[in-house]
Coordinates of C-alpha atoms in Angstrom, one line a residue:
X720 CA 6.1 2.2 17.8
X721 CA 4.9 -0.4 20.5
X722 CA 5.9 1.9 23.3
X723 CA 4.0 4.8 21.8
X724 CA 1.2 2.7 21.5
X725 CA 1.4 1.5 25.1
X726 CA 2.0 5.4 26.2
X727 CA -1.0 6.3 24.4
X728 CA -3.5 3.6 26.0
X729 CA -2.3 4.4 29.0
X730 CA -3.3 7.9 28.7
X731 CA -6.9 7.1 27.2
X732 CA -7.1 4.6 30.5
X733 CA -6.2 7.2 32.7
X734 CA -8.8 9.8 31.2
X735 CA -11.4 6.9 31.7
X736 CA -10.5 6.6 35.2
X737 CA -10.8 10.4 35.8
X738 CA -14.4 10.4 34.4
X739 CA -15.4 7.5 36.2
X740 CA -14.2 9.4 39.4
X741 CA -15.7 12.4 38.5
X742 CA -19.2 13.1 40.5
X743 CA -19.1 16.6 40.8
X744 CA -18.1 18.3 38.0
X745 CA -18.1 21.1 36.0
X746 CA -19.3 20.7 32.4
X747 CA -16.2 22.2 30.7
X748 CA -14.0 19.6 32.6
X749 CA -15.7 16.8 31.2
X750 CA -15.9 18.2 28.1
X751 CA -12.0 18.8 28.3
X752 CA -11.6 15.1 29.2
X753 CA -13.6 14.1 26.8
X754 CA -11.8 15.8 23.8
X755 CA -8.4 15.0 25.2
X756 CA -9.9 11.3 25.2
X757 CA -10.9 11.4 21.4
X758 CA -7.8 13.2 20.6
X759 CA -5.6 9.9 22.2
X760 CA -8.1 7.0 20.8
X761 CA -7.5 8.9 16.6
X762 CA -3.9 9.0 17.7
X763 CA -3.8 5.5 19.0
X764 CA -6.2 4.4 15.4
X765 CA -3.4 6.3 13.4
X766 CA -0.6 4.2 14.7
X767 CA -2.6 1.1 14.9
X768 CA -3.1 1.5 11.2
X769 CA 0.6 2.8 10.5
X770 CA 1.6 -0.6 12.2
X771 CA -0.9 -2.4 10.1
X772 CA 0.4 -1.0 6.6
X773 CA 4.3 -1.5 7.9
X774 CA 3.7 -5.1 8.6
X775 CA 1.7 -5.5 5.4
X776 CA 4.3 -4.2 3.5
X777 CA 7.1 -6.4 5.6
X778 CA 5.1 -9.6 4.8
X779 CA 5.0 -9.0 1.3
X780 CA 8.8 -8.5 0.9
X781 CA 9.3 -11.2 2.5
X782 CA 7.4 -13.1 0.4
X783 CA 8.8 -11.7 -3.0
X784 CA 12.6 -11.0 -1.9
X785 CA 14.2 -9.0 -4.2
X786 CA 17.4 -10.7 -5.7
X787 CA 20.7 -8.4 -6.4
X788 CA 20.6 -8.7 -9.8
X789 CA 17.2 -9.5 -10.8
X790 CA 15.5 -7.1 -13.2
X791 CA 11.9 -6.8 -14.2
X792 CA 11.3 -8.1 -18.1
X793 CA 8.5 -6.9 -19.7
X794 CA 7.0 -9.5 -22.0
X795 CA 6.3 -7.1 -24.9
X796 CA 9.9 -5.8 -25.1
X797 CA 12.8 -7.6 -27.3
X798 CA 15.2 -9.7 -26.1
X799 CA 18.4 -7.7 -26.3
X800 CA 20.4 -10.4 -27.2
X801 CA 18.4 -11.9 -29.9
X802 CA 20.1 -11.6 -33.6
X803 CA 18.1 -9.8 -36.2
X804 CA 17.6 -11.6 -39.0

């Protein structure tokens, strides 16, 4: 995902460098460059906050590792291996 990130900034760099270049220009070509440019920076936002959420969610298992056999007890429910009286 790294990579994809860097691929992508490189792109929105590039697109910067083209408008800063640009003195004469036709309208539609900065407006293509422009929405090419917003088009990059959401999908650069959209793995920034993939990444975010996937090392969120790394952190917490690693903070509550899940054993083998461990199982989830609800406090409410009987013990199965208590004797009725």
């Amino acid at each position: 995902m790294r990579s994809q990130m860097d691929h992508i900034e490189a792109r929105i760099n590039f697109i910067k460098q083209q408008l800063d270049s640009l003195e004469h220009y036709l309208p539609e070509t900065y407006q293509f460059l422009m929405e090419e440019m917003d088009s990059q920076q959401r999908n650069l936002i959209e793995l920034k906050v993939k990444d975010f959420y996937k090392n969120l969610l790394l952190e917490h298992q690693n903070q509550n590792p899940v054993l083998p056999n461990q199982t989830i007890s609800d406090s409410s429910s009987k013990d199965p291996y208590e004797v009725n009286k």
